[in-house]
Amino acid sequence: MKATTTPMIGAELAKVFGHIERHQDAFVSRLLDYLKHPSISSDNIGMDEVAQLLVSMLKRMGFETRTIPTSGYPMVLGRWQHAPGAPTVLLYGHYDVQPADPLEAWISPPFEPAIRDGRVYARGAGDNKGQHFAQILAIESHLAVHGRLPCNVLFLLEGEEEIGSPHIADFVKANRDLLRSDLVVTADGPMHESGSPIITYGVRGVVSFELRARAANRDVHSGNLGGLVPNPIWTLVHLLATMKNADGQITIEGFDDDVSAPTDLERAAAARLPHDVEEVKRALGLTRLDSPSDRSVADRIMFHPTLTINGFHGGYGGPGLKTIVPHEAFVKCDARLVERQAPDDILRKIEAHVKKHAPEVEFVGLESTPPSRTPVDAPFSEIVQSAVRTAHRVEPLIYPSLGATLPDYAFTKILGTPSFVVPYANADEANHAPNENIRIDCFLKGVRTGAALLDGLGRSVWPKGL
Ligand SMILES: [Zn+2]
């Protein structure tokens, strides 16, 4: 963790930090109260109650607040727009949590929050109630000290993140005007395991598809009819071999056309990330990494697409042997996409490739989500970095992209707004698992980060008209 010299804190923010320090015990006990309310989206438990709880919390701070229905659970949208001329930040979070199973593995019950060893344990402590509650307290602290906020704030809280955010993109499309803002900041996920704060600027996209090969109308004897009846497993093996070669290069025509090379800034930020390849190999029992071998970890995870066979099914796999020519075989694949690759275009290219090389194979496109990338030097990037630096007194790690997929494109591509993910939870928050927790010091640093962000935005000379 690289220590940094304490940034200069203006008098106004210093007063807010003082307020946070004086009220930290009360803030933690209010977090415990909030965490008592279950809101499990996959089981429809407590969803309306927690949405209404948030409405009342935001209204109490003077936010113009309402729930907006979707065909699933409602969005909670709050607005404080009394800082004319200052930028508007959209703070995104989610009020739903994962189911608590297996209950017997919890040391204290998931919805009876408990403090042990400087941590709050409860379902939702880290993912995501503790994090958006920290944002709420940051706002409340500014209002308590100054009677106003330094910038305009929109709060968007989703109730379906834990079930894959099925309605966020359509919601953003239908409510562009309501959501108009200058930047989006999401406090979610864990910080780096070294304890360093991180800021994430993007995610990879994903497309999933299935290939189905069929030949005879039933399995046949591999002696009597072998050599006569085509084998659908071989058909898929040959087809797959035309899609990615032994050197690890994806050979689907046009697949890489829109892959944009990382900028110098992205490359430099990625090179500073502490990736320990030997530790990854040791932890996973690997003797080598995937081909091509000449790529850095960041290159592999952030800047290159992948083509992955998720599963291959067909024929006989039971004990002993069974000398058949199977009559059908199936493959499920996904491809992780990087910036500028468009899922529809990629699916079309894969389908055309299948038609050309194995016309008898059926191609079925499944789910897809576009990638998202906010440039490291995007407007407001420095303010977000400076807020993290001010609250943590260390330099944040900059992730140009995550390897995984989140629907961040709803903000960057549909809304056209730079989007930054600033996690507040500790790396061992055990999100989605028993004994989920947030360290109290991380939670309070989150409140300070939120406060410093609002302060930084208020004093920014911002690029109007972008
Ligand atoms: Zn989650």
XYZ file of C-alpha atoms and ligand atoms in Angstrom:
467
model
C 0.000 0.000 0.000
C 1.557 3.262 -1.073
C 1.204 5.926 1.609
C 0.558 9.373 0.352
C 1.067 12.736 1.929
C -2.130 13.875 3.605
C -3.962 15.965 1.041
C -4.943 19.442 2.084
C -8.474 19.364 3.427
C -10.510 22.551 3.148
C -12.165 23.998 6.250
C -15.645 22.983 5.106
C -14.735 19.320 4.603
C -12.731 19.295 7.849
C -15.925 20.287 9.691
C -17.820 17.426 8.006
C -15.037 14.959 8.926
C -15.281 16.256 12.518
C -19.025 15.594 12.509
C -18.449 12.056 11.193
C -15.916 11.381 13.938
C -18.192 12.681 16.690
C -21.110 10.580 15.446
C -19.345 7.379 14.482
C -20.886 5.264 17.248
C -24.365 6.506 16.356
C -23.677 5.828 12.651
C -22.658 2.243 13.388
C -25.708 1.617 15.555
C -27.961 3.035 12.829
C -26.283 0.686 10.340
C -27.172 -2.199 12.666
C -30.811 -1.022 12.665
C -30.890 -0.900 8.874
C -29.354 -4.378 8.555
C -32.132 -5.880 10.699
C -34.491 -5.578 7.739
C -34.175 -8.456 5.273
C -34.658 -7.663 1.573
C -34.005 -10.860 -0.348
C -34.908 -10.305 -3.982
C -34.694 -13.933 -5.075
C -37.279 -14.936 -2.427
C -39.348 -11.709 -2.410
C -38.778 -11.168 1.312
C -39.022 -7.645 2.749
C -38.475 -5.847 -0.554
C -41.250 -3.251 -0.255
C -40.507 -2.585 3.381
C -36.844 -1.774 2.721
C -37.687 0.312 -0.365
C -40.054 2.363 1.820
C -37.447 2.594 4.576
C -35.033 4.136 2.070
C -37.687 6.518 0.793
C -38.220 7.788 4.324
C -34.440 8.053 4.995
C -33.909 10.127 1.847
C -37.027 12.246 2.421
C -35.880 13.034 5.953
C -32.722 14.568 4.419
C -34.833 16.779 2.160
C -34.508 14.630 -0.959
C -37.390 14.611 -3.392
C -37.894 10.854 -3.346
C -40.126 8.223 -4.872
C -40.183 4.631 -5.937
C -40.469 3.930 -9.634
C -42.012 0.578 -10.537
C -40.369 -1.829 -12.957
C -41.813 -5.166 -13.982
C -39.741 -6.532 -11.071
C -38.904 -4.679 -7.838
C -39.107 -0.891 -7.761
C -36.204 1.522 -8.114
C -35.813 4.096 -5.332
C -34.880 7.489 -6.766
C -34.000 10.478 -4.588
C -32.953 13.932 -5.769
C -31.334 16.963 -4.137
C -30.797 19.597 -6.781
C -30.244 22.908 -5.004
C -26.648 23.640 -6.041
C -27.091 25.545 -9.289
C -23.986 25.550 -11.441
C -22.444 22.602 -9.602
C -22.227 19.116 -11.127
C -24.777 16.369 -10.461
C -23.526 13.029 -9.207
C -25.674 9.928 -9.524
C -24.961 7.575 -6.616
C -25.978 4.023 -7.466
C -26.454 1.165 -5.017
C -28.749 -1.790 -4.461
C -31.053 -2.523 -1.544
C -31.564 -6.221 -2.221
C -29.376 -8.890 -0.649
C -28.526 -12.510 -1.345
C -30.358 -15.303 0.495
C -28.701 -16.152 3.830
C -28.371 -19.943 3.371
C -26.757 -21.970 4.855
C -28.104 -20.518 8.107
C -26.224 -22.941 10.372
C -22.883 -21.582 9.115
C -23.568 -18.102 10.552
C -21.967 -17.363 13.938
C -24.714 -14.799 14.635
C -28.045 -14.812 12.730
C -27.898 -12.960 9.383
C -30.606 -10.445 10.265
C -29.575 -9.897 13.892
C -26.527 -7.719 13.250
C -23.652 -8.218 15.682
C -20.306 -6.519 16.263
C -17.238 -8.722 16.723
C -13.578 -7.721 16.402
C -14.285 -4.350 14.868
C -16.660 -5.708 12.248
C -20.405 -5.607 11.735
C -21.728 -9.048 10.811
C -25.047 -9.343 8.951
C -26.388 -10.187 5.509
C -26.022 -6.988 3.464
C -23.318 -5.507 5.744
C -20.953 -5.209 2.786
C -23.157 -6.028 -0.178
C -24.593 -3.446 -0.401
C -26.476 -1.888 2.518
C -23.359 -0.898 4.488
C -21.961 0.824 1.405
C -24.966 2.858 0.263
C -25.790 3.645 3.898
C -22.287 5.155 4.130
C -23.206 7.388 1.156
C -26.443 8.397 2.906
C -24.494 9.302 6.056
C -21.982 11.307 4.004
C -24.855 13.367 2.607
C -26.505 13.695 5.994
C -23.214 14.894 7.543
C -22.809 17.660 4.934
C -26.402 18.733 5.518
C -26.002 18.658 9.314
C -22.881 20.835 9.222
C -23.589 23.215 6.337
C -27.345 22.996 5.814
C -26.739 22.268 2.146
C -24.785 20.022 -0.205
C -21.822 21.250 -2.268
C -23.153 19.611 -5.456
C -26.360 18.083 -6.782
C -27.083 14.468 -5.906
C -29.272 11.790 -7.428
C -29.592 8.560 -5.473
C -30.602 5.467 -7.425
C -31.151 2.277 -5.439
C -32.021 -0.886 -7.308
C -33.833 -3.916 -5.861
C -32.675 -6.509 -8.375
C -28.878 -6.404 -8.479
C -28.541 -9.782 -6.801
C -30.749 -11.397 -9.431
C -28.781 -9.963 -12.365
C -30.300 -6.460 -12.764
C -32.784 -7.626 -15.423
C -34.506 -4.211 -15.666
C -31.764 -1.640 -15.119
C -30.980 -1.082 -18.819
C -34.633 -0.609 -19.821
C -35.197 1.587 -16.779
C -32.270 3.850 -17.693
C -33.416 3.962 -21.348
C -36.938 4.968 -20.327
C -35.804 7.546 -17.744
C -32.839 9.277 -19.377
C -34.099 12.720 -18.425
C -34.732 11.822 -14.796
C -31.249 10.337 -14.509
C -29.348 13.099 -16.299
C -26.106 13.561 -14.379
C -22.433 14.352 -14.882
C -20.967 11.236 -13.335
C -22.082 7.983 -11.742
C -20.400 6.675 -8.606
C -21.119 3.190 -7.263
C -19.894 2.063 -3.864
C -19.994 -1.726 -4.142
C -17.663 -4.692 -4.006
C -14.490 -5.190 -1.995
C -11.274 -3.186 -1.782
C -7.948 -4.839 -2.605
C -6.835 -7.617 -0.256
C -3.807 -5.522 0.740
C -6.284 -3.016 2.180
C -5.652 -0.507 -0.621
C -8.710 1.339 -1.831
C -9.478 0.819 -5.509
C -11.371 2.609 -8.246
C -12.731 0.601 -11.147
C -13.355 2.235 -14.505
C -14.922 -0.548 -16.505
C -16.047 -4.126 -16.925
C -15.883 -6.714 -19.676
C -19.081 -7.637 -21.493
C -20.290 -11.153 -22.181
C -22.168 -13.176 -24.784
C -23.271 -16.760 -24.217
C -24.307 -19.253 -26.855
C -24.952 -22.910 -27.456
C -23.971 -25.176 -30.359
C -26.122 -28.213 -31.031
C -25.080 -31.029 -33.386
C -27.306 -33.918 -34.337
C -26.795 -36.775 -36.829
C -28.705 -40.109 -36.675
C -32.088 -40.244 -34.960
C -30.636 -42.562 -32.257
C -27.299 -43.791 -30.926
C -25.930 -46.610 -33.108
C -23.419 -49.504 -32.797
C -19.901 -48.137 -33.411
C -18.884 -51.380 -35.141
C -21.913 -52.183 -37.256
C -22.466 -48.623 -38.383
C -19.213 -46.856 -37.396
C -17.648 -45.262 -40.456
C -21.063 -44.847 -41.972
C -22.886 -42.630 -39.491
C -21.410 -39.185 -38.765
C -20.456 -38.462 -35.163
C -21.829 -35.124 -33.849
C -19.113 -34.947 -31.185
C -16.430 -34.950 -33.894
C -18.464 -32.355 -35.776
C -18.323 -30.039 -32.745
C -14.657 -30.801 -32.029
C -13.725 -29.785 -35.586
C -15.939 -26.715 -35.474
C -14.508 -25.573 -32.128
C -10.972 -26.040 -33.461
C -11.766 -23.514 -36.221
C -12.860 -20.970 -33.569
C -9.704 -20.837 -31.443
C -6.277 -22.212 -32.347
C -3.736 -24.010 -30.182
C -1.850 -20.727 -29.629
C -4.930 -19.303 -27.908
C -5.901 -16.955 -30.733
C -9.598 -16.587 -31.458
C -9.973 -17.278 -35.180
C -13.605 -16.335 -35.767
C -13.615 -13.923 -38.682
C -13.969 -10.330 -37.510
C -14.072 -11.234 -33.821
C -11.234 -8.858 -32.894
C -12.173 -6.050 -35.321
C -13.494 -3.691 -32.655
C -11.084 -4.516 -29.844
C -9.626 -1.173 -28.864
C -6.069 -1.214 -27.548
C -5.698 0.222 -24.048
C -4.560 3.827 -23.836
C -1.132 4.634 -22.403
C -2.803 5.759 -19.176
C -4.771 2.507 -18.897
C -1.674 0.459 -19.593
C 0.323 2.390 -16.997
C -2.448 2.044 -14.374
C -2.742 -1.701 -15.065
C 1.032 -2.156 -14.781
C 0.922 -0.723 -11.251
C -1.602 -3.314 -10.039
C -0.131 -5.930 -7.708
C -0.819 -9.166 -9.605
C 1.041 -12.124 -8.140
C 1.072 -14.708 -10.939
C 2.991 -17.296 -8.917
C 0.465 -17.033 -6.079
C -2.440 -17.514 -8.514
C -0.733 -20.589 -9.949
C -0.045 -21.967 -6.484
C -3.575 -21.311 -5.202
C -5.187 -22.966 -8.235
C -2.682 -25.783 -8.647
C -1.643 -24.614 -12.122
C 1.611 -25.383 -13.870
C 1.007 -22.799 -16.584
C -1.366 -20.012 -17.560
C -3.706 -20.191 -20.545
C -2.318 -19.486 -24.025
C -1.149 -17.122 -25.445
C 1.678 -17.169 -22.926
C 3.154 -13.751 -23.696
C 0.405 -11.632 -22.104
C 0.501 -9.895 -18.741
C -2.252 -10.685 -16.241
C -3.853 -7.267 -16.808
C -3.755 -7.811 -20.562
C -5.477 -11.148 -20.180
C -8.198 -10.020 -17.787
C -8.862 -6.417 -18.811
C -7.850 -5.777 -22.381
C -8.460 -9.002 -24.328
C -11.648 -10.897 -25.128
C -11.960 -14.597 -24.394
C -13.763 -17.550 -25.919
C -14.540 -20.176 -23.289
C -16.093 -23.618 -23.621
C -18.251 -23.818 -20.496
C -19.446 -27.361 -21.041
C -19.436 -30.142 -23.639
C -22.070 -32.838 -23.453
C -22.696 -35.907 -25.548
C -22.245 -39.645 -25.772
C -21.513 -42.059 -22.976
C -19.633 -41.104 -19.804
C -20.638 -43.863 -17.399
C -18.595 -46.731 -15.988
C -16.770 -49.108 -18.297
C -17.402 -48.622 -21.969
C -20.238 -48.352 -24.421
C -19.297 -48.663 -28.073
C -21.734 -46.273 -29.689
C -21.772 -43.465 -32.178
C -23.781 -40.872 -30.240
C -26.567 -39.146 -32.102
C -26.282 -35.669 -30.586
C -23.824 -33.357 -28.824
C -24.041 -29.913 -27.254
C -21.569 -27.214 -26.331
C -22.150 -24.159 -24.173
C -19.741 -21.252 -24.584
C -19.244 -17.704 -23.439
C -17.091 -14.919 -24.782
C -16.002 -12.036 -22.551
C -15.901 -8.852 -24.580
C -13.764 -5.754 -24.229
C -14.529 -2.139 -25.006
C -16.134 -1.377 -28.390
C -17.097 -5.007 -29.068
C -20.888 -5.095 -29.416
C -22.659 -8.295 -28.293
C -25.120 -8.394 -31.218
C -22.337 -7.961 -33.747
C -20.204 -10.657 -32.077
C -23.119 -13.121 -31.968
C -23.755 -12.469 -35.677
C -20.100 -13.135 -36.463
C -20.067 -16.378 -34.460
C -23.277 -17.525 -36.146
C -21.833 -16.751 -39.610
C -18.686 -18.686 -38.697
C -20.746 -21.715 -37.620
C -22.817 -21.564 -40.842
C -19.649 -21.477 -42.933
C -17.708 -24.252 -41.166
C -20.461 -26.599 -39.960
C -23.778 -25.689 -41.580
C -25.562 -28.641 -39.958
C -24.799 -27.333 -36.451
C -27.526 -25.285 -34.804
C -26.406 -21.996 -33.246
C -28.431 -20.595 -30.339
C -27.555 -17.159 -28.953
C -28.246 -16.807 -25.222
C -27.664 -13.910 -22.798
C -25.484 -10.920 -23.535
C -24.278 -7.747 -21.805
C -22.108 -5.069 -23.451
C -18.737 -4.061 -21.987
C -18.196 -0.661 -20.390
C -15.109 1.505 -20.003
C -14.710 4.990 -18.612
C -11.343 6.500 -19.619
C -8.874 6.887 -16.752
C -8.649 10.596 -17.640
C -12.428 11.060 -17.985
C -13.983 14.236 -16.589
C -14.241 14.029 -12.757
C -11.794 11.103 -12.590
C -9.240 13.143 -10.666
C -11.927 14.314 -8.216
C -12.991 10.733 -7.505
C -9.345 9.713 -6.996
C -8.706 12.680 -4.769
C -11.776 11.868 -2.612
C -10.460 8.345 -2.004
C -6.963 9.681 -1.261
C -8.373 12.237 1.193
C -10.469 9.684 3.092
C -7.921 6.844 3.182
C -4.651 8.774 3.145
C -3.246 6.257 0.645
C -3.081 6.213 -3.126
C -5.977 4.213 -4.698
C -5.253 1.386 -7.135
C -6.730 2.147 -10.542
C -8.440 -0.732 -12.364
C -9.137 0.243 -15.988
C -11.470 -2.755 -16.135
C -12.663 -5.735 -14.193
C -12.489 -9.101 -15.886
C -16.091 -9.841 -14.909
C -19.339 -8.337 -16.185
C -21.743 -5.860 -14.575
C -24.458 -3.807 -16.317
C -22.350 -0.649 -16.081
C -23.049 0.040 -19.770
C -26.480 1.294 -18.695
C -24.679 4.371 -17.366
C -21.774 4.740 -19.811
C -23.437 3.699 -23.063
C -27.141 4.442 -22.545
C -26.801 7.522 -20.347
C -23.438 8.547 -21.824
C -22.031 9.360 -18.373
C -18.606 8.473 -16.934
C -18.971 5.793 -14.279
C -16.669 4.986 -11.360
C -16.910 2.086 -8.935
C -15.408 2.881 -5.533
C -15.745 -0.095 -3.159
C -16.000 0.631 0.567
C -16.007 -2.962 1.912
C -13.016 -4.964 3.120
C -11.666 -7.671 0.793
C -12.845 -10.417 3.186
C -16.412 -9.057 3.454
C -17.704 -12.593 2.648
C -20.415 -11.189 0.412
C -22.953 -13.788 -0.742
C -21.556 -16.118 1.949
C -22.234 -16.852 5.625
C -20.822 -14.313 8.119
C -20.899 -11.413 5.684
C -19.318 -8.420 7.352
C -17.948 -4.923 6.964
C -15.056 -3.628 8.999
C -16.172 -0.584 10.977
C -13.064 1.369 9.959
C -13.822 0.619 6.273
C -17.446 1.693 6.736
C -16.363 4.983 8.334
C -13.744 5.563 5.618
C -16.598 5.022 3.182
C -18.613 7.771 4.883
C -15.553 10.045 4.644
C -14.951 9.113 0.984
C -18.561 9.976 0.162
C -18.235 13.286 2.007
C -14.934 14.144 0.288
C -16.440 13.314 -3.091
C -19.349 15.731 -2.640
C -16.931 18.391 -1.409
C -14.559 17.839 -4.358
C -17.384 18.017 -6.873
C -18.674 21.218 -5.280
C -15.344 22.949 -5.681
C -14.533 21.533 -9.119
C -14.119 23.684 -12.155
C -16.031 21.240 -14.204
C -16.216 20.831 -17.941
C -19.642 22.313 -18.598
C -21.452 21.299 -21.733
C -19.806 17.900 -22.059
Zn -23.879 -9.132 -4.455
